[in-house]
Coordinates of C-alpha atoms in Angstrom, one line a residue:
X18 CA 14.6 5.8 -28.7
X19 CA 14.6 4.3 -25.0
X20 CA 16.8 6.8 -24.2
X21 CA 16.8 10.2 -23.2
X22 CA 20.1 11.1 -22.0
X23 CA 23.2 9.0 -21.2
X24 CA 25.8 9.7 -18.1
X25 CA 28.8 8.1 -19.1
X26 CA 31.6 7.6 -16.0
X27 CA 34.4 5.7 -17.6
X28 CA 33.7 2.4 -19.1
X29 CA 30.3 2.4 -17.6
X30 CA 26.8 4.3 -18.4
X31 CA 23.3 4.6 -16.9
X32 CA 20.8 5.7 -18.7
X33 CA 17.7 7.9 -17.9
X34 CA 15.0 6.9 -19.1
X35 CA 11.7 8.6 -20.9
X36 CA 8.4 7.5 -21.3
X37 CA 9.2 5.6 -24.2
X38 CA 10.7 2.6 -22.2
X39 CA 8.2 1.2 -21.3
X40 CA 6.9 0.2 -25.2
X41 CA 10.7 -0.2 -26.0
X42 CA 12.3 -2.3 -23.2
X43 CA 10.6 -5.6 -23.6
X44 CA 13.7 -6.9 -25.7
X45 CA 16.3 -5.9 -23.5
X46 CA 16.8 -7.1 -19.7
X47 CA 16.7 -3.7 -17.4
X48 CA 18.6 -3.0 -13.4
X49 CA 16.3 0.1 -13.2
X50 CA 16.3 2.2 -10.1
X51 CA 13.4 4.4 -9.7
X52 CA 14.0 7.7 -7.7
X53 CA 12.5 10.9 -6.7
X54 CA 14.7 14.0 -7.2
X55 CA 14.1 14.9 -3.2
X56 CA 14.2 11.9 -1.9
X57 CA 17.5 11.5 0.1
X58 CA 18.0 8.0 -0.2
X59 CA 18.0 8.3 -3.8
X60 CA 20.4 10.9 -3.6
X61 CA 23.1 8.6 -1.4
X62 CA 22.0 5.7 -3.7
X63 CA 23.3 7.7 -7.3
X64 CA 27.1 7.4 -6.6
X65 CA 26.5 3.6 -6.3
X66 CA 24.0 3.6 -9.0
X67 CA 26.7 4.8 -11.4
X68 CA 29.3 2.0 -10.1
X69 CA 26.7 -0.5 -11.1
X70 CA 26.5 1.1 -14.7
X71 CA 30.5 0.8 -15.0
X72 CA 30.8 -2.8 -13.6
X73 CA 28.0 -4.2 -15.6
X74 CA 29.4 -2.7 -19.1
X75 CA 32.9 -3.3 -17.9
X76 CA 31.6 -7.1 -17.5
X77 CA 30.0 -6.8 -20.9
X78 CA 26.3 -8.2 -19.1
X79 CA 23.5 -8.0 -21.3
X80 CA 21.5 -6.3 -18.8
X81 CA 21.3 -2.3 -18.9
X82 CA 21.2 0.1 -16.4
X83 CA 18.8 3.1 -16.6
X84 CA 17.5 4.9 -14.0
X85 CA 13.8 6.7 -13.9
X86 CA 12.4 9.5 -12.4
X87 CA 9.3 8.2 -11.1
X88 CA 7.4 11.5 -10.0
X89 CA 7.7 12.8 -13.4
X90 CA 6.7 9.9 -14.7
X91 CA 4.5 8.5 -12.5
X92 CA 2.1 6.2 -14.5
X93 CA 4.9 4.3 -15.6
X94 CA 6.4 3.8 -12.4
X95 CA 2.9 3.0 -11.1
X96 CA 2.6 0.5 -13.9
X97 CA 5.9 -1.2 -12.3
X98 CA 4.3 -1.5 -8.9
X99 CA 6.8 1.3 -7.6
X100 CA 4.8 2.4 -3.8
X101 CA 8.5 3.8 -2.6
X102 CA 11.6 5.7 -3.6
X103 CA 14.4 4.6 -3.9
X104 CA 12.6 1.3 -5.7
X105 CA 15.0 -1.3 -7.7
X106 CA 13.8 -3.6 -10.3
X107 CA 14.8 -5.7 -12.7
X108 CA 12.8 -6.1 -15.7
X109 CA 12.8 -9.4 -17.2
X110 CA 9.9 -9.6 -20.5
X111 CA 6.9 -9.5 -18.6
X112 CA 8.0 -10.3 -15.2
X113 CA 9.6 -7.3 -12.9
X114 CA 11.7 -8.3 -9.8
X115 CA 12.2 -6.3 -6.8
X116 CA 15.4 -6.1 -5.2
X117 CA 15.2 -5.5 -1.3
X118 CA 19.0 -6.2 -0.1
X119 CA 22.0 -3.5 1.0
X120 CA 22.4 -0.8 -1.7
X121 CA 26.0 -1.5 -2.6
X122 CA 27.9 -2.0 -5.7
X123 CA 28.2 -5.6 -4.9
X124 CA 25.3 -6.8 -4.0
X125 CA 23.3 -5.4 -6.3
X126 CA 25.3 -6.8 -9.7
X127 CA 25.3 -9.9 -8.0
X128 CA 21.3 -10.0 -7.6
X129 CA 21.4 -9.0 -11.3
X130 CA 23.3 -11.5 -12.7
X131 CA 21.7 -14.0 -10.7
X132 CA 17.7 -12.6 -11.7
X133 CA 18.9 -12.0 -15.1
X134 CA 20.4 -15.6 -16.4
X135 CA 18.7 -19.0 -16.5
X136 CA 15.9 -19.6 -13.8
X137 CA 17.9 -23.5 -13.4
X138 CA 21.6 -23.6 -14.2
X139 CA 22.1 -27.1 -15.3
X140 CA 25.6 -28.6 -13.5
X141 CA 27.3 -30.8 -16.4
X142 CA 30.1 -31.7 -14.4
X143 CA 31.7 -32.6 -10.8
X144 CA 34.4 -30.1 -11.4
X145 CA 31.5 -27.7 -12.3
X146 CA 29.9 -28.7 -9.3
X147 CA 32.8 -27.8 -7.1
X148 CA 33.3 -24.8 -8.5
X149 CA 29.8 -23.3 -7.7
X150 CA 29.7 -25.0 -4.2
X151 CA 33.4 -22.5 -3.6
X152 CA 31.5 -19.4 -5.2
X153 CA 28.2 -20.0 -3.3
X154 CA 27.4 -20.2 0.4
X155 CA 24.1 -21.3 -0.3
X156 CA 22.9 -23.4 -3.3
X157 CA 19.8 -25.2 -4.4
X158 CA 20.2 -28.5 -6.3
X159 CA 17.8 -30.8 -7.9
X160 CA 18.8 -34.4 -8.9
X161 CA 16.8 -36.6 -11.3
X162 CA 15.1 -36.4 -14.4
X163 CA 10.9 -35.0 -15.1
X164 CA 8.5 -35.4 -12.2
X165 CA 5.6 -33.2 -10.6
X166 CA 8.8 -32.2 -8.2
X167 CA 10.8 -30.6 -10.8
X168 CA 7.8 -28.7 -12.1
X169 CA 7.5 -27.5 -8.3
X170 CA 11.2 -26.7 -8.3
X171 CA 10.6 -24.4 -11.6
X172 CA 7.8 -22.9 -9.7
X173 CA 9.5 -22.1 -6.2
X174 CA 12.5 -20.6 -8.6
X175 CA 10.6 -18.1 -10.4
X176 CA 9.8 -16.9 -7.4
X177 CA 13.0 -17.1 -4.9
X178 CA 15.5 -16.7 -7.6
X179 CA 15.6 -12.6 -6.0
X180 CA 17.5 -14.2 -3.2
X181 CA 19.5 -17.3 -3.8
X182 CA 20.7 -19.4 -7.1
X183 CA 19.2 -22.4 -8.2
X184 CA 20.9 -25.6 -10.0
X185 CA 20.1 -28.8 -11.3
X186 CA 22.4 -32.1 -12.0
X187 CA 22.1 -35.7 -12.8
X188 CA 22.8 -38.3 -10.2
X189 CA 26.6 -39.0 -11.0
X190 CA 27.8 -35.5 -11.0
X191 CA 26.7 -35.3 -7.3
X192 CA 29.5 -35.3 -4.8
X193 CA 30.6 -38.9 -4.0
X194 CA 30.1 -37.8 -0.2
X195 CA 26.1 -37.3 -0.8
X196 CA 23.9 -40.0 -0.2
X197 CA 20.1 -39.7 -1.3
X198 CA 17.5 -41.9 -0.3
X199 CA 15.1 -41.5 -3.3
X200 CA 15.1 -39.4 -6.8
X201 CA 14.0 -37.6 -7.3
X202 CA 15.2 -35.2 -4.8
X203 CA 15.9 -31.6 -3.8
X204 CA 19.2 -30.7 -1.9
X205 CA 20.9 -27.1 0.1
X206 CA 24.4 -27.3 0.4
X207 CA 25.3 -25.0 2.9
X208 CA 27.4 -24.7 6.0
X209 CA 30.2 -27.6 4.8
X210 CA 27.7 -30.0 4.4
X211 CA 24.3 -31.0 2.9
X212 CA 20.2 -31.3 3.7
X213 CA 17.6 -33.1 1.6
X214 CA 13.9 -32.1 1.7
X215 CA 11.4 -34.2 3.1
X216 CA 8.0 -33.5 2.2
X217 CA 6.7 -34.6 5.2
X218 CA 8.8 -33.4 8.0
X219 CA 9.5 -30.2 5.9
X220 CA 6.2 -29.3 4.6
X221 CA 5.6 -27.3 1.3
X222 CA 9.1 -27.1 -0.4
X223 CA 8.6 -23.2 -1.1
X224 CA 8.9 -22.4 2.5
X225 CA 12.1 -25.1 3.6
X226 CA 13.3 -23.0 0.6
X227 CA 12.2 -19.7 1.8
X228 CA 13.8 -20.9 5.4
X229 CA 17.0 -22.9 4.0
X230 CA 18.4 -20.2 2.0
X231 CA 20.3 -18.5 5.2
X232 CA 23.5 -19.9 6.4
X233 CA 22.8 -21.6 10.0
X234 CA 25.2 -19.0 11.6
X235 CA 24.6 -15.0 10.0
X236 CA 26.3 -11.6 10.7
X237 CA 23.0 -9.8 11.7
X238 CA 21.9 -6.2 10.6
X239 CA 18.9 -4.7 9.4
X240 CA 18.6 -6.1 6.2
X241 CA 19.0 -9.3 7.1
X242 CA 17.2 -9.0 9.8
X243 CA 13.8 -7.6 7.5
X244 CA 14.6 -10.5 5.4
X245 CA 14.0 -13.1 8.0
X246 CA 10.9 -12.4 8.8
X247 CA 9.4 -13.7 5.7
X248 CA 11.0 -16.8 7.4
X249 CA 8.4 -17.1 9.7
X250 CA 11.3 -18.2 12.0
X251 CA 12.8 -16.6 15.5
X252 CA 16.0 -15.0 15.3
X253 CA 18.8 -15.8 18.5
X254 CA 21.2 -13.0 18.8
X255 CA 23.9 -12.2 20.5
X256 CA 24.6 -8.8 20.8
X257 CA 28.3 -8.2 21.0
X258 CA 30.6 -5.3 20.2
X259 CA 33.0 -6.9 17.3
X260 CA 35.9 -4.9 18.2
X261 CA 35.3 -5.9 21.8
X262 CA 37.9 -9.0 22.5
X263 CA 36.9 -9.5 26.1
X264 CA 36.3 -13.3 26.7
X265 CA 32.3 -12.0 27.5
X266 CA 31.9 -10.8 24.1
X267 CA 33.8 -13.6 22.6
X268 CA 31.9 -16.2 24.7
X269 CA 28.3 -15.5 23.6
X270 CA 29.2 -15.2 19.9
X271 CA 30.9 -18.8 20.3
X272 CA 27.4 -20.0 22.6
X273 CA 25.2 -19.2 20.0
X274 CA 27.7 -20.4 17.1
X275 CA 27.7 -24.5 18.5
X276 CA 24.1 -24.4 19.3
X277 CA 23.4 -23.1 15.5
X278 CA 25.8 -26.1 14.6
X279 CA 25.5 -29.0 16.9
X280 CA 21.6 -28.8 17.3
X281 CA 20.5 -27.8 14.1
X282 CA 17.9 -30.5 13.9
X283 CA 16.5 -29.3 17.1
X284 CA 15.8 -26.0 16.2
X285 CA 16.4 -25.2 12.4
X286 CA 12.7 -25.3 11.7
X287 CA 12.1 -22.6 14.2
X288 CA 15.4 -20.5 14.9
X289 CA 18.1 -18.7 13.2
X290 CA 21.6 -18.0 14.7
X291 CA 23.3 -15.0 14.4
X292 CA 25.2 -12.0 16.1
X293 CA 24.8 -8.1 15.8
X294 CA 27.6 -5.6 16.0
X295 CA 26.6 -3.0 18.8
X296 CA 23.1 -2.2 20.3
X297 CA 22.0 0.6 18.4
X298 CA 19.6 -0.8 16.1
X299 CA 18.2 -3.5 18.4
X300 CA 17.3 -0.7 20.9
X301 CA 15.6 1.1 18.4
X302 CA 13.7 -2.1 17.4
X303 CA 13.1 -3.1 21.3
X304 CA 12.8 0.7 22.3
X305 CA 15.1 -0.5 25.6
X306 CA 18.4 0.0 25.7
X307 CA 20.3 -3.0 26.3
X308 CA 23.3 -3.7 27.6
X309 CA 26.3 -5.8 25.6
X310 CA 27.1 -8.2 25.4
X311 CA 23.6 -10.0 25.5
X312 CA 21.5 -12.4 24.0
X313 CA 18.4 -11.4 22.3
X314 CA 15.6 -13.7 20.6
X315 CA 13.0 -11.7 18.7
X316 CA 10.4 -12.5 16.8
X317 CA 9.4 -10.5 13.7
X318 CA 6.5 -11.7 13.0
X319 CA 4.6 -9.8 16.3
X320 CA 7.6 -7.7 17.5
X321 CA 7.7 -9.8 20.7
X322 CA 11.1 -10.5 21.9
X323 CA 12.6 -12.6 24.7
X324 CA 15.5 -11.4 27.1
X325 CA 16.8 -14.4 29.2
X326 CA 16.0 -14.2 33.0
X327 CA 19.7 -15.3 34.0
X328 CA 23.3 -15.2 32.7
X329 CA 23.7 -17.5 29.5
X330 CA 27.2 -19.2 30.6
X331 CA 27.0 -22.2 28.0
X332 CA 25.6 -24.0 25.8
X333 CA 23.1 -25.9 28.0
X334 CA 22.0 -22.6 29.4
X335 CA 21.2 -21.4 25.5
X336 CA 19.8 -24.3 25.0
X337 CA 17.0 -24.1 28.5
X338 CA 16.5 -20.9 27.3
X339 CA 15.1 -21.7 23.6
X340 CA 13.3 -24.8 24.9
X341 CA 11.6 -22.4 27.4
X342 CA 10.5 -20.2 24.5
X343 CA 9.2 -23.2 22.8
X344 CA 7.4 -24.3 25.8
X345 CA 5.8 -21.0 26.7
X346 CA 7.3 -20.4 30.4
X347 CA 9.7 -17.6 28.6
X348 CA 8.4 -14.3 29.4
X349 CA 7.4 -12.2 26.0
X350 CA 8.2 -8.6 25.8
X351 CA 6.8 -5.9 23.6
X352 CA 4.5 -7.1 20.8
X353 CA 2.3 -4.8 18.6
X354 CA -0.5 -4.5 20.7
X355 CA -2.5 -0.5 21.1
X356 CA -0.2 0.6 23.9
X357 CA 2.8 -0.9 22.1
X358 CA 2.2 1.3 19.4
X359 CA 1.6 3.8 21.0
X360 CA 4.8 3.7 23.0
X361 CA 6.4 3.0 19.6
X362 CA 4.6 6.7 18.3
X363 CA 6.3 8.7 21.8
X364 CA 9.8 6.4 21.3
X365 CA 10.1 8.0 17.5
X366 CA 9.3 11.3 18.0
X367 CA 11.6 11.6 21.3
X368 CA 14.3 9.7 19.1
X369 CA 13.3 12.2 16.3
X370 CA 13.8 15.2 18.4
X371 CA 17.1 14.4 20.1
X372 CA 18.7 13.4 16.6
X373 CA 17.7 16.3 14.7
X374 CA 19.3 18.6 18.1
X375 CA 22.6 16.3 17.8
X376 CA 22.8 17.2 14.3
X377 CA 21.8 20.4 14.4
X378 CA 20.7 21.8 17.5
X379 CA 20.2 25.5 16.0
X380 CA 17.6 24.0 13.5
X381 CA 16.5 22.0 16.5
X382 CA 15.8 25.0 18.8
X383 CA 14.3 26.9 15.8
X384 CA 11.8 23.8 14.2
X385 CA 10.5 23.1 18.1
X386 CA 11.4 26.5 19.9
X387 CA 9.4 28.3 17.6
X388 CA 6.1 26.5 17.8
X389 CA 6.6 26.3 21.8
X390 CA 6.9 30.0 22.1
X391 CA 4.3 30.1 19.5
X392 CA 1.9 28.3 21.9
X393 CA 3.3 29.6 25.2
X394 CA 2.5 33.4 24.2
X395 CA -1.2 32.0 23.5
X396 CA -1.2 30.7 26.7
X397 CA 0.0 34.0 28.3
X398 CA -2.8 36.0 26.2
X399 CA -5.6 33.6 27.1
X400 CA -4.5 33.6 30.6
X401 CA -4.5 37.5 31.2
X402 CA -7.3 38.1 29.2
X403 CA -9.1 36.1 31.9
X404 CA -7.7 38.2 34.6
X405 CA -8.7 41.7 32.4
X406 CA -12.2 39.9 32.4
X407 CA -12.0 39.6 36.3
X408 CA -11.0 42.9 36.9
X409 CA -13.3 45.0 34.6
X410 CA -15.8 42.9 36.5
X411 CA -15.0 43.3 39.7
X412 CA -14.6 47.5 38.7
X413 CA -18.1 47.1 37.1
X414 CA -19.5 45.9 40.4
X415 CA -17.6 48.5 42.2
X416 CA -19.0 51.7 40.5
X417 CA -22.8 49.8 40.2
X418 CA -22.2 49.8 44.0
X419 CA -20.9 53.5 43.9
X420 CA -23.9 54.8 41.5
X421 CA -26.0 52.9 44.3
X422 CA -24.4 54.4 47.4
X423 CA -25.0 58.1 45.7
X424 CA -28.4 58.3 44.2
X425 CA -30.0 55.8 46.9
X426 CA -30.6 58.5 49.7
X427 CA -33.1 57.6 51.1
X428 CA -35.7 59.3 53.5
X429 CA -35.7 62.7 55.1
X430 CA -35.5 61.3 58.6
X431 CA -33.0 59.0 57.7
X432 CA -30.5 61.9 56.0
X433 CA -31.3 63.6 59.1
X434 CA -29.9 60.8 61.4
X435 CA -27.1 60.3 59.4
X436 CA -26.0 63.5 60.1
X437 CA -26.8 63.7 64.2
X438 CA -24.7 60.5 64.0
X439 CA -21.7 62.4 62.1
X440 CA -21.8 64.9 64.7
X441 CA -21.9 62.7 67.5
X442 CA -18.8 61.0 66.3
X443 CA -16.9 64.5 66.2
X444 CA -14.9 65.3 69.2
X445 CA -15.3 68.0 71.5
X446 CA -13.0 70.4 70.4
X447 CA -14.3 69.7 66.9
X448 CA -17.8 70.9 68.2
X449 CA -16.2 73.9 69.3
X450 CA -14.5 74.9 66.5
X451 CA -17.9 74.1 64.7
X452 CA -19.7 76.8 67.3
X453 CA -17.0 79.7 66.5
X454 CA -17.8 79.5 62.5
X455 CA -21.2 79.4 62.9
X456 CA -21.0 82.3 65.2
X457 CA -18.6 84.0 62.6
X458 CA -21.3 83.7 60.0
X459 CA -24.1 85.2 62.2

């Protein structure tokens, strides 16, 4: 059997899985999470694991949840293409596709219900059609019957269909409101209202896919943010504390919110709109600490970003500031260049150090204390052993001077000297003293 052992919480199950799986699971669909048993990650992700098991079964999917321990079975996970830990996949028959959005309960059933049902949902209906346009903030539609564009769509899905839903629907099932200039064609609804591709102003339809399937407007964190760059596109940001009403905060938010809407054809092609809640990640990602509210535009392709030079009071002052990043006058800051990664290297182990004495700053003063006092009593030993060195020399040179001053004597004339010069040197009443011994002796 597939299965090895099952954890049962409630309604729900996840399964662990053996070696046999991967000859077994071909006629099953699979939400696999693949973990190592020291990773932390994979330890915060179990709990939510678990809730996946419970709300897929409680939803009676036909997709199963198993989870694998990939350093004990590592061929198999290398097999899957698994480089990292925790590692989500969902195996479809031969294909295998990644999940890379937040680890909750949520988002995760969603992206497996979406992966694991038909690639194009066909749209039978306008009230079918309203429906998914309530359930869906973003959705992909094609309208018309075969052509080479279709086959593309089929293509661009197989691919995308990780992150957003695709539909299809014949021309009178479209809303009344739409109004297409050829079939066939290719449509995102989005933001209360609708855009048709253009091959030639939007280029290959995989990437005004890849680009279209944000909102125009996005609550920014770092997910979303590592998603975007595979937009190829600048992100604006205004970085605002949400709990903040002050009309500063509230002003920037509501900048970059009409420039997103009322000049979308401007700027869709090479910006997205969004706001962050607080600056802790963005100065982490800049390695400055900035001060909110702010507006940020970053690009994620090079790690540049660009800070404007002047208060951004309104719109027309977002909108200079965007046209001067398109023109080039903006100043770029930061950038992976050598000394940029080299300042990133010093940022991370500084931000390492501090965080590890925050959390713990007995572990802190024994994991960097220890190897300081470590290296400062080498120091101290290396030091004085120079000075020893100094001193037996200068000790050696003393007595080779002493050994020099007793056997070099020299001539008889010159001991003889020597001592009519000691005797001059004695006083008088020395000399006389000197006279009564001798006499003494006689």
């Amino acid at each position: 059997t597939v299965v090895a052992h099952v954890v049962v919480s409630g309604a729900g199950f996840v399964e662990d899985l053996d070696e046999s799986f991967k000859e077994n699971r071909k006629d099953d669909i699979w939400l696999v999470d693949f973990y190592a048993p020291w990773c932390g990650h994979c330890k915060k992700l179990e709990p939510v694991w678990n809730e996946v098991g419970i709300e897929m079964r409680n939803m009676g999917s036909p997709v199963k949840v198993g989870k694998m321990d990939a350093t004990s079975f590592s061929s198999i996970a290398s097999e899957f293409g698994v480089r990292g830990y925790p590692t989500i996949k969902l195996l479809k028959g031969d294909l295998a596709y990644n999940y890379r959005g937040p680890r909750t309960k949520d988002d995760i059933v969603e992206f497996a219900n979406r992966v694991a049902g038909p690639l194009i949902r066909p749209l039978p209906s306008q009230h079918m059609f309203e429906h998914v346009q309530k359930r869906h903030r973003v959705l992909f539609v094609y309208v018309g019957g075969e052509s080479p564009l279709k086959e593309k769509y089929i293509e661009v899905a197989s691919e995308l269909i990780v992150y957003t839903y695709f539909f299809s629907a014949s021309e009178d099932v479209v809303p009344e409101y739409v109004t297409l200039p050829e079939l066939p064609a290719v449509m995102v609804f989005k933001d209360g209202t609708y855009f048709v591709y253009d091959e030639y102003e939007d280029g290959d339809l995989s990437s005004w896919i890849n680009r279209e399937r944000f909102q125009g407007y996005l609550n920014v964190d770092g997910f979303t943010l590592y998603e975007l760059g595979d937009t190829g596109k600048l992100v604006a940001i205004a970085v605002i504390d949400d709990k903040n009403s002050s009309v500063e905060h509230t002003r920037l938010k509501s900048i970059i919110q009409e420039v997103a809407r009322d000049y979308r054809d401007h700027f869709h092609r090479d910006f997205q709109f969004g706001h962050m809640d607080g600056n802790d990640y963005i100065n982490s990602l800049l390695m400055d600490d900035l001060t909110i509210p702010t507006i940020v535009v970053l690009n994620t392709s090079n790690q540049q970003y660009f800070l404007p030079d002047r208060n951004i009071e309104s719109t027309e002052d977002m909108v200079q500031f965007i046209n001067n990043i398109l023109d080039g006058t903006a100043e770029a800051q930061g950038g992976d260049g050598l000394l940029q990664r080299i300042k990133r290297i010093i940022y991370d182990a500084k931000s390492t150090i501090v965080s590890v004495f925050k959390s713990s700053p007995l572990l802190g003063c024994f994991l960097f204390g220890l190897p300081l006092g470590v290296i400062s009593i080498m120091c101290y030993g290396i030091c004085t052993a120079d000075t020893d060195g100094e001193v037996f020399e200068h000790e050696g040179a003393k007595k080779e001077n002493g050994d020099r001053e007793l056997t070099d004597e020299g001539s008889e004339e010159e001991q003889e000297e020597e001592k009519n010069g000691k005797y001059t040197e004695l006083s008088d009443g020395d000399l006389k003293q000197k006279d009564i011994m001798e006499k003494k002796k006689d």
